Amino acid sequence: MADPSSEKAVEVGAYEPQPVTEKPPSSPVGDEEKLQDSDRLGRTETAEDRTEGADGRDGLNRLRSTATATSVTSTAATNRLPEQKPWYKQPNPLRWGKIPPVPKQKEVCPEYKAGFFSSLVFQWIAPLMSRGYKRPLEYNDIYSVNPDRGVDPLTDKLRAAFKRRLDAGDKYPLLWALNETFIWEFWFGGFCALISTILQVLSPFVLRYLIQFAADAYVARLRGLPAPNIGHGVGLVIGVTCMQILQSLATNHFLYRGMLVGGMSRASLISLIYEKSMVISGRARAGGAELPDIPAAKAAEEQRKKDTAHQTKKEKKAPGGKPPGVSGDGVGWDNGRIMALMSVDTYRIDQAFGLFHIIWTSPLSILITLALLLVNLTYSALAGFGLLVLVMPLLSKAVKGLFVRRRGINKITDQRVSLTQEILQSVRFVKFFGWEESFLKRLDEYRTREIGAIQVVLGIRNAIMAVGVSLPIFASMLSFITYSLSHHNLAPAEVFSSLALFNGLRMPLNMLPLVIGQVTDAMSSIARIQEFLIAEEREEETIFKADAPNAVEVRDASFTWERTPTQDNEGTIAGPAPTPGVVAAAAEQPVTSKVDSSEESSTLTEEQEPFRLQNLNFEIGRNELVAVIGTVGSGKTSLLAALAGDMRQTSGEVILGAARSFCPQYAWIQNATVQENILFGKEMDREWYSDVIRACALQPDLDMLPNNDMTEIGERGITISGGQKQRLNIARAIYFDADIVLMDDPLSAVDAHVGRHIFDNAILGLLKDKCRILATHQLWVLNRCDRIIWMEGGKIQAIDTFDNLMRNSQGFQQLMESTAVEKKDEDTAAQMAGNEGPAKKKKKKGKGGLMQAEERAVSSVPWSVYASYIKASGSYLNAPLVMGLLILSQGANIVTSLWLSWWTSDKFGYNMGTYIGVYAGLGASQALIMFLFMVSLSVFGTKASKGMLRQAVTRVLRAPMSFFDTTPLGRITNRFSRDVDVMDNTLTDAMRMYFFSISSIIAVFILIIAYFYYFVIALVPLVIIFLFATTYYRASAREIKRFESVLRSTLSAKFSEGLTGIPCIRAYGLKDRFIADIRKAVDDVDSAYFLTFSNQRWLSMRLDMIGTCLVFTTGILVVTSRFSIDPSIGGLVLSYILGVVQMIQFTVRQLAEVENGMNSVERLRYYGTELEQEAPLKTIEVRKSWPEKGEIVFDNVEMRYRAGLPLVLQGLSMHIQGGERIGIVGRTGAGKSSIMSTLFRLVELSGGHITIDGLDISTIGLHDLRSRLAIIPQDPTLFRGTVRSNLDPFGEHTDLELWSALRQADLVSDDAGPSSDTEGAANNSDNQDNNNNNTTKETSSRIHLDTIVEEDGLNFSLGQRQLMALARALVRGSQIIVCDEATSSVDMETDDKIQATIATGFRGKTLLCIAHRLRTIIGYDRICVMDKGRIAEMGPPIELWQMEGGIFRGMCERSGIRGEDISTAKAALESLGRAAGPSEVFQES
């Protein structure tokens, strides 16, 4: 097997390019670490180890990102050098000399200035190899990227070439631009490939003369004639040796150039894709923009049609064809697809470049081989060739069939991964509801389908492989049989030279289909990227006029959101898609999911119109504060998005008089330090910074964080509470110091008094001279705003001052009356000190970073991993079985060739027929045994991977919450996608090839030693050198590879983080800074990535030298023993040794591949065996009806989140009667949510007991406990799928029950129901009056059970999602309901409805409600005031109100609640409870 195969081929899972995935692996994080490779696992480091030695840190701060920031730093500067031993105590001479210190900063890659010879044999990388051998490499050891190969110059060059070709109207501008950018390097590689091909074919041909020389000498001795001169033989041996050396140089440089061009094109494409994603228009992103009418666009379109042709055969299209205004397949470019371009498509292009030249050199080498075979065997060679010509097309057809199947598998895999990802993202939620088992079942179904399909594919592939590998054997067989039957004498010289030629064909024949596959894949990837790069870009429609009189002027402007991209619903939690027509209607909801009701007369099959803002006219002065109000879904967020440049302007004009900063409703938090999040790329101005921190009430929070404002925030802000995220968001907008500040409901996620502080000190304080636009539900702020914009259904209802609106507008008065305007007590500032305390998941750690560094091993994989892998495959006996088959097939291989040599020398004197028969039989049996070996290996491998994944997922889902709090999601998903993919597809391949080549090599050596025992003398030292070279290489190669994968996942995390923050980045105008950041990250990855190529080539060169020595030795042995040994044996040995040389380095690399693969096994095994577990799901039998009353007793409860952290609940005791309603209030961090965690046993108690209806909950199984309670959580989690699958994921309830819950939760109008899906929508659009309650009805009537829910439920507004969570609890019908701040994001009116629903729907049930808004709970039976983990006050609200100076009394006064309010609220609740007859109350199923 020649070298080229090895390299990248193997990485892809050789002999079969991974075909194009149709749907990109969903979710930013999923992909992000897809390509992560061998950061190994094993010995865990603690936070303390990680942060030692901070000197390596500065260079890394820019690298910071997700899962890996810590891992990079951890390896950055451990600064512990191994101790130095004197040379005489160190048997290994390679370790002599002093251990080199870690450089202070990275050095430039020495290749940049290397001389000719150093570049020729890759000597320039030797210092790094030696350093890596003497001590583990550190981050600073990795050379920075060669300036000629940096991403900046290359991207600029590629962009210019692409633009030029695009304007010239090329059909494939990107392809030619790539060629133009890398032309010298690329075609120099091509030239090397050509040389190497020619030499590869000529070597075996020269053998013919060498064997002829030995034969002449042998015959001469037998007949006593004068022998030919020995000089002639030695000359030939030296000739063959020189050809081998030249071939090695050419091959290595061909591969090196190819891979470099691949790596560089990948780098510059990633950079281009990121730049484009910053400017692509919203319409193009949603799949609504037509591509420009140029050849390049048409080419991209054709390519996509080809790609999707396979699918469309199977799928029937929805009726009605393609809706208008939809480009291509209408999928658009969502973040997932852009991530896929960046990770999957650029990777494919990278792969294809590596071996591209084989496409034209292989056919060439086949033709030259044919010519030489004709010289050797005359026309008999055609027989063997005919066989090849017949079988090859069949094989490539079979390989094509594999692609189609592989596509299907990729779909199932994507579904499994996205389901896993969704489960993990909402794992807290899955635990609350006790849904682990059911989700595992569903995952299992996918996995069984996936493994079944994979086994079929591997089976077919093994058959193809077996045929492919044995083809040369059969071809040579046919030729030799024909040759001898056509009355030729089988002469050793011709026969063995031809055998070597036929064996040489194996390489091009196997590589060609592989490379063709890679190149076709890369072509469709290039077409996809090209289509993305020519997509419509957004025009900056906003006009910036620095001298305009006003800050904002909007004239007759209309804006629209885009259509929702077409959704692929397979594989979501919903299971298979409902009928296409319904989906079309349901899916087309814009992000805000509210539609102007006048356009509502939609029949179900039409697409719904996206939400629009219509003819807006207003201007806002340079220092005005304007509030934007309206009901849920009236277009407040849209108005701000329009001003931030995020909605498409369809008419009119917008003039901004200054720069803007934007504070969106979802805080976009980067994975960086708190300080970096606030500075957002601006210079640090200490004084202003501390003013901002104070105004946003962040100081107390910073004091509680381990590193103050240098504390790192986890991905998506996971380590801080919602309120803290929101305040960081505000702080960033203020610090940016723009003159227009857009704020989208920033006060919803914070406590009332914190909100007041921010309003006074930030919005009215630091920002008082700026133009401020504030969308809000907090109606108490209105009378302090200069003007109010009142939105309704995408139009402006009114713009006026508070007083005028109160005077003149009936509707506005009603809106305000629903919330008494709260009195302003100016004393709130005093209470700020203890405000919003620690984050709920506060972690105090000695030195900072919360995320645990990923465990990564430092040495090779331990044997126990291999053992557990074999065990997982079914039984320990599988290993000897596979080995036995391997030995048999190798034996058959050698005997076949020996038989040929006995035949040529007519050793046994049989007749021709016998020789031919045995020869054919041996060949056939060899192919069969080999096929059995391959199949058994892949079947056992996939069984093992299925078992281990199952074990790991089960264990992860059963892990305690603390594991999820400290492990980034990306890392877990990465194990379940990337590592499992390796185990499914590449590991058994790597093993098969490794075993195969190592056994072939051993077999050949045995054969040679049997005849030429002097060979041992050369073999022993060469084997020792060989082993040394490989361990020497692996020491540094492993570390470089690890750095590459760690840096690669950093890059992916940065990339996906940037994609989610595009609206923010654009509004702040920081595009260039983020692009520079990504380029820096790309260069960092490349610095390690390119070194992996050069150290592979370094090793190849050295191993080729060993191989060449072996060829030389064998040649000399054959020449010197020419008199004593039969030339047919000499010929056999020579033809084999040429093959072995190529195999040697292939074997080394396969070993590395097997290690990388086993490393995935190790990481998965760690999750399957080492993670700690929660209590068991089932312990004792619990009666069906429990809990009947719902009585809860907390008895001296103590709780801490993790060992070593302070107690969060300290001796909490309370007794809650069955059916009682309890409101729980207190500052953030007072322990309110911790009560939930103990009740659901997400965290086990440190002391005390909780009993429900007399049963101690610590004694029963978790599933029994959690499935009998219901919770309405703070952040409403929705899964992808439909409304039905979200309310009732496991189909346990009837549709009637679900409709009833939707009605009670006020998500649909009272007349909506299973039958009235369509009429409900139509009726509403007829009778429109602009009355508030009507709008809610109209908007909600479009929700029905089959409405599509997008990922995270983003097509519903926050308010609607909270209503869905309420409906979910109603469906559950538990006796105990827990409400965790369930109404923080809805307007007052909806809040009242929710409270009414809670009063009626949960009548007679025990209700625990944590509330931000006091108003919602003052009518409850009792109030529990928490403070610092203890109960400060508890009793009926009116009693607590009467306690002068009490905490509750103080809270009421701040919110303007009077004693009579409490009495009226109580009365109202009771009347609601009575009014709800039994018919209304949700019947328990």
PDB file of C-alpha atoms in Angstrom, residues 1146-1278:
ATOM      1  CA  PHE A1146       1.217   3.290   6.409  1.00  0.00           C
ATOM      2  CA  THR A1147       1.289   1.011   9.452  1.00  0.00           C
ATOM      3  CA  VAL A1148       2.734   3.684  11.705  1.00  0.00           C
ATOM      4  CA  ARG A1149       0.062   6.104  10.718  1.00  0.00           C
ATOM      5  CA  GLN A1150      -2.664   3.525  11.107  1.00  0.00           C
ATOM      6  CA  LEU A1151      -1.425   2.888  14.614  1.00  0.00           C
ATOM      7  CA  ALA A1152      -1.825   6.588  15.347  1.00  0.00           C
ATOM      8  CA  GLU A1153      -5.324   6.448  13.851  1.00  0.00           C
ATOM      9  CA  VAL A1154      -6.226   3.470  16.032  1.00  0.00           C
ATOM     10  CA  GLU A1155      -4.933   5.366  19.054  1.00  0.00           C
ATOM     11  CA  ASN A1156      -6.998   8.428  18.128  1.00  0.00           C
ATOM     12  CA  GLY A1157     -10.014   6.223  17.707  1.00  0.00           C
ATOM     13  CA  MET A1158      -9.445   4.418  20.989  1.00  0.00           C
ATOM     14  CA  ASN A1159      -9.133   7.822  22.541  1.00  0.00           C
ATOM     15  CA  SER A1160     -12.760   8.424  21.568  1.00  0.00           C
ATOM     16  CA  VAL A1161     -13.608   5.102  23.162  1.00  0.00           C
ATOM     17  CA  GLU A1162     -11.823   6.217  26.290  1.00  0.00           C
ATOM     18  CA  ARG A1163     -13.722   9.495  26.448  1.00  0.00           C
ATOM     19  CA  LEU A1164     -17.051   7.747  25.973  1.00  0.00           C
ATOM     20  CA  ARG A1165     -16.133   5.073  28.486  1.00  0.00           C
ATOM     21  CA  TYR A1166     -15.321   7.799  30.994  1.00  0.00           C
ATOM     22  CA  TYR A1167     -18.874   9.102  30.667  1.00  0.00           C
ATOM     23  CA  GLY A1168     -20.270   5.589  30.816  1.00  0.00           C
ATOM     24  CA  THR A1169     -18.434   4.490  33.940  1.00  0.00           C
ATOM     25  CA  GLU A1170     -16.911   7.369  35.882  1.00  0.00           C
ATOM     26  CA  LEU A1171     -19.632  10.032  36.247  1.00  0.00           C
ATOM     27  CA  GLU A1172     -21.327  10.293  39.600  1.00  0.00           C
ATOM     28  CA  GLN A1173     -25.022   9.449  39.674  1.00  0.00           C
ATOM     29  CA  GLU A1174     -28.199  10.725  41.251  1.00  0.00           C
ATOM     30  CA  ALA A1175     -30.250   8.505  43.520  1.00  0.00           C
ATOM     31  CA  PRO A1176     -31.985   5.550  41.810  1.00  0.00           C
ATOM     32  CA  LEU A1177     -35.150   6.183  39.765  1.00  0.00           C
ATOM     33  CA  LYS A1178     -37.135   3.475  41.562  1.00  0.00           C
ATOM     34  CA  THR A1179     -36.755   2.279  45.136  1.00  0.00           C
ATOM     35  CA  ILE A1180     -39.897   1.361  47.017  1.00  0.00           C
ATOM     36  CA  GLU A1181     -43.375   0.893  45.567  1.00  0.00           C
ATOM     37  CA  VAL A1182     -45.347   4.136  45.870  1.00  0.00           C
ATOM     38  CA  ARG A1183     -49.140   3.946  45.836  1.00  0.00           C
ATOM     39  CA  LYS A1184     -50.762   5.110  42.585  1.00  0.00           C
ATOM     40  CA  SER A1185     -52.765   7.927  44.143  1.00  0.00           C
ATOM     41  CA  TRP A1186     -49.921   9.549  46.153  1.00  0.00           C
ATOM     42  CA  PRO A1187     -49.865  12.478  46.946  1.00  0.00           C
ATOM     43  CA  GLU A1188     -53.610  12.676  47.730  1.00  0.00           C
ATOM     44  CA  LYS A1189     -53.689  15.834  49.824  1.00  0.00           C
ATOM     45  CA  GLY A1190     -50.457  17.511  48.842  1.00  0.00           C
ATOM     46  CA  GLU A1191     -49.330  18.306  52.366  1.00  0.00           C
ATOM     47  CA  ILE A1192     -45.613  19.231  52.494  1.00  0.00           C
ATOM     48  CA  VAL A1193     -43.470  19.391  55.619  1.00  0.00           C
ATOM     49  CA  PHE A1194     -39.963  20.882  55.589  1.00  0.00           C
ATOM     50  CA  ASP A1195     -38.207  19.775  58.747  1.00  0.00           C
ATOM     51  CA  ASN A1196     -34.969  21.618  59.530  1.00  0.00           C
ATOM     52  CA  VAL A1197     -33.786  21.407  55.927  1.00  0.00           C
ATOM     53  CA  GLU A1198     -30.155  22.225  55.093  1.00  0.00           C
ATOM     54  CA  MET A1199     -28.756  22.216  51.574  1.00  0.00           C
ATOM     55  CA  ARG A1200     -25.559  23.132  49.706  1.00  0.00           C
ATOM     56  CA  TYR A1201     -25.087  22.903  45.924  1.00  0.00           C
ATOM     57  CA  ARG A1202     -21.783  21.037  46.042  1.00  0.00           C
ATOM     58  CA  ALA A1203     -19.465  19.784  48.721  1.00  0.00           C
ATOM     59  CA  GLY A1204     -17.241  22.582  49.891  1.00  0.00           C
ATOM     60  CA  LEU A1205     -19.737  25.353  49.118  1.00  0.00           C
ATOM     61  CA  PRO A1206     -21.584  27.237  51.875  1.00  0.00           C
ATOM     62  CA  LEU A1207     -25.094  26.180  52.926  1.00  0.00           C
ATOM     63  CA  VAL A1208     -27.788  27.799  50.783  1.00  0.00           C
ATOM     64  CA  LEU A1209     -30.679  26.725  53.002  1.00  0.00           C
ATOM     65  CA  GLN A1210     -29.993  26.836  56.714  1.00  0.00           C
ATOM     66  CA  GLY A1211     -32.414  25.000  58.983  1.00  0.00           C
ATOM     67  CA  LEU A1212     -35.569  25.706  57.005  1.00  0.00           C
ATOM     68  CA  SER A1213     -38.800  24.432  58.633  1.00  0.00           C
ATOM     69  CA  MET A1214     -42.343  24.946  57.407  1.00  0.00           C
ATOM     70  CA  HIS A1215     -45.589  23.014  57.259  1.00  0.00           C
ATOM     71  CA  ILE A1216     -47.787  23.468  54.184  1.00  0.00           C
ATOM     72  CA  GLN A1217     -51.355  22.121  54.382  1.00  0.00           C
ATOM     73  CA  GLY A1218     -52.832  20.221  51.437  1.00  0.00           C
ATOM     74  CA  GLY A1219     -54.436  22.637  48.961  1.00  0.00           C
ATOM     75  CA  GLU A1220     -52.781  25.702  50.457  1.00  0.00           C
ATOM     76  CA  ARG A1221     -51.354  28.481  48.263  1.00  0.00           C
ATOM     77  CA  ILE A1222     -47.995  29.756  49.372  1.00  0.00           C
ATOM     78  CA  GLY A1223     -46.193  32.749  47.869  1.00  0.00           C
ATOM     79  CA  ILE A1224     -42.426  32.778  48.289  1.00  0.00           C
ATOM     80  CA  VAL A1225     -40.634  36.112  48.046  1.00  0.00           C
ATOM     81  CA  GLY A1226     -37.179  37.410  48.799  1.00  0.00           C
ATOM     82  CA  ARG A1227     -34.180  38.898  47.074  1.00  0.00           C
ATOM     83  CA  THR A1228     -32.366  36.993  44.390  1.00  0.00           C
ATOM     84  CA  GLY A1229     -30.014  34.611  46.102  1.00  0.00           C
ATOM     85  CA  ALA A1230     -32.145  34.406  49.238  1.00  0.00           C
ATOM     86  CA  GLY A1231     -32.758  30.720  48.515  1.00  0.00           C
ATOM     87  CA  LYS A1232     -36.171  30.850  46.813  1.00  0.00           C
ATOM     88  CA  SER A1233     -35.263  28.609  43.909  1.00  0.00           C
ATOM     89  CA  SER A1234     -33.232  26.363  46.168  1.00  0.00           C
ATOM     90  CA  ILE A1235     -36.492  25.300  47.808  1.00  0.00           C
ATOM     91  CA  MET A1236     -37.570  23.938  44.400  1.00  0.00           C
ATOM     92  CA  SER A1237     -34.302  22.108  43.957  1.00  0.00           C
ATOM     93  CA  THR A1238     -34.735  20.331  47.277  1.00  0.00           C
ATOM     94  CA  LEU A1239     -38.364  19.477  46.626  1.00  0.00           C
ATOM     95  CA  PHE A1240     -37.495  17.848  43.295  1.00  0.00           C
ATOM     96  CA  ARG A1241     -34.248  16.461  44.742  1.00  0.00           C
ATOM     97  CA  LEU A1242     -32.143  18.048  42.011  1.00  0.00           C
ATOM     98  CA  VAL A1243     -29.772  18.575  44.905  1.00  0.00           C
ATOM     99  CA  GLU A1244     -29.801  16.196  47.853  1.00  0.00           C
ATOM    100  CA  LEU A1245     -30.220  17.604  51.368  1.00  0.00           C
ATOM    101  CA  SER A1246     -27.243  18.086  53.657  1.00  0.00           C
ATOM    102  CA  GLY A1247     -29.532  17.736  56.664  1.00  0.00           C
ATOM    103  CA  GLY A1248     -33.202  17.516  57.684  1.00  0.00           C
ATOM    104  CA  HIS A1249     -36.189  15.893  55.962  1.00  0.00           C
ATOM    105  CA  ILE A1250     -38.981  16.772  53.571  1.00  0.00           C
ATOM    106  CA  THR A1251     -42.178  14.724  53.716  1.00  0.00           C
ATOM    107  CA  ILE A1252     -45.127  14.852  51.331  1.00  0.00           C
ATOM    108  CA  ASP A1253     -48.346  13.311  52.618  1.00  0.00           C
ATOM    109  CA  GLY A1254     -46.370  11.544  55.293  1.00  0.00           C
ATOM    110  CA  LEU A1255     -43.845   9.990  52.892  1.00  0.00           C
ATOM    111  CA  ASP A1256     -40.187  11.028  53.325  1.00  0.00           C
ATOM    112  CA  ILE A1257     -39.178  11.957  49.784  1.00  0.00           C
ATOM    113  CA  SER A1258     -35.579  10.862  50.274  1.00  0.00           C
ATOM    114  CA  THR A1259     -36.753   7.241  50.494  1.00  0.00           C
ATOM    115  CA  ILE A1260     -38.641   7.025  47.211  1.00  0.00           C
ATOM    116  CA  GLY A1261     -37.278   6.734  43.672  1.00  0.00           C
ATOM    117  CA  LEU A1262     -36.588   9.957  41.811  1.00  0.00           C
ATOM    118  CA  HIS A1263     -38.916   9.039  38.969  1.00  0.00           C
ATOM    119  CA  ASP A1264     -41.819   8.366  41.342  1.00  0.00           C
ATOM    120  CA  LEU A1265     -41.190  11.684  43.058  1.00  0.00           C
ATOM    121  CA  ARG A1266     -40.730  13.924  40.023  1.00  0.00           C
ATOM    122  CA  SER A1267     -43.508  12.447  37.941  1.00  0.00           C
ATOM    123  CA  ARG A1268     -46.040  13.267  40.685  1.00  0.00           C
ATOM    124  CA  LEU A1269     -45.129  16.954  40.948  1.00  0.00           C
ATOM    125  CA  ALA A1270     -45.615  19.662  38.323  1.00  0.00           C
ATOM    126  CA  ILE A1271     -43.473  22.727  37.787  1.00  0.00           C
ATOM    127  CA  ILE A1272     -43.826  25.902  35.739  1.00  0.00           C
ATOM    128  CA  PRO A1273     -40.169  26.842  35.456  1.00  0.00           C
ATOM    129  CA  GLN A1274     -38.622  30.299  35.216  1.00  0.00           C
ATOM    130  CA  ASP A1275     -37.218  29.877  31.732  1.00  0.00           C
ATOM    131  CA  PRO A1276     -39.952  28.160  29.750  1.00  0.00           C
ATOM    132  CA  THR A1277     -38.282  25.355  27.833  1.00  0.00           C
ATOM    133  CA  LEU A1278     -39.839  24.243  24.571  1.00  0.00           C
TER     134      LEU A1278
END
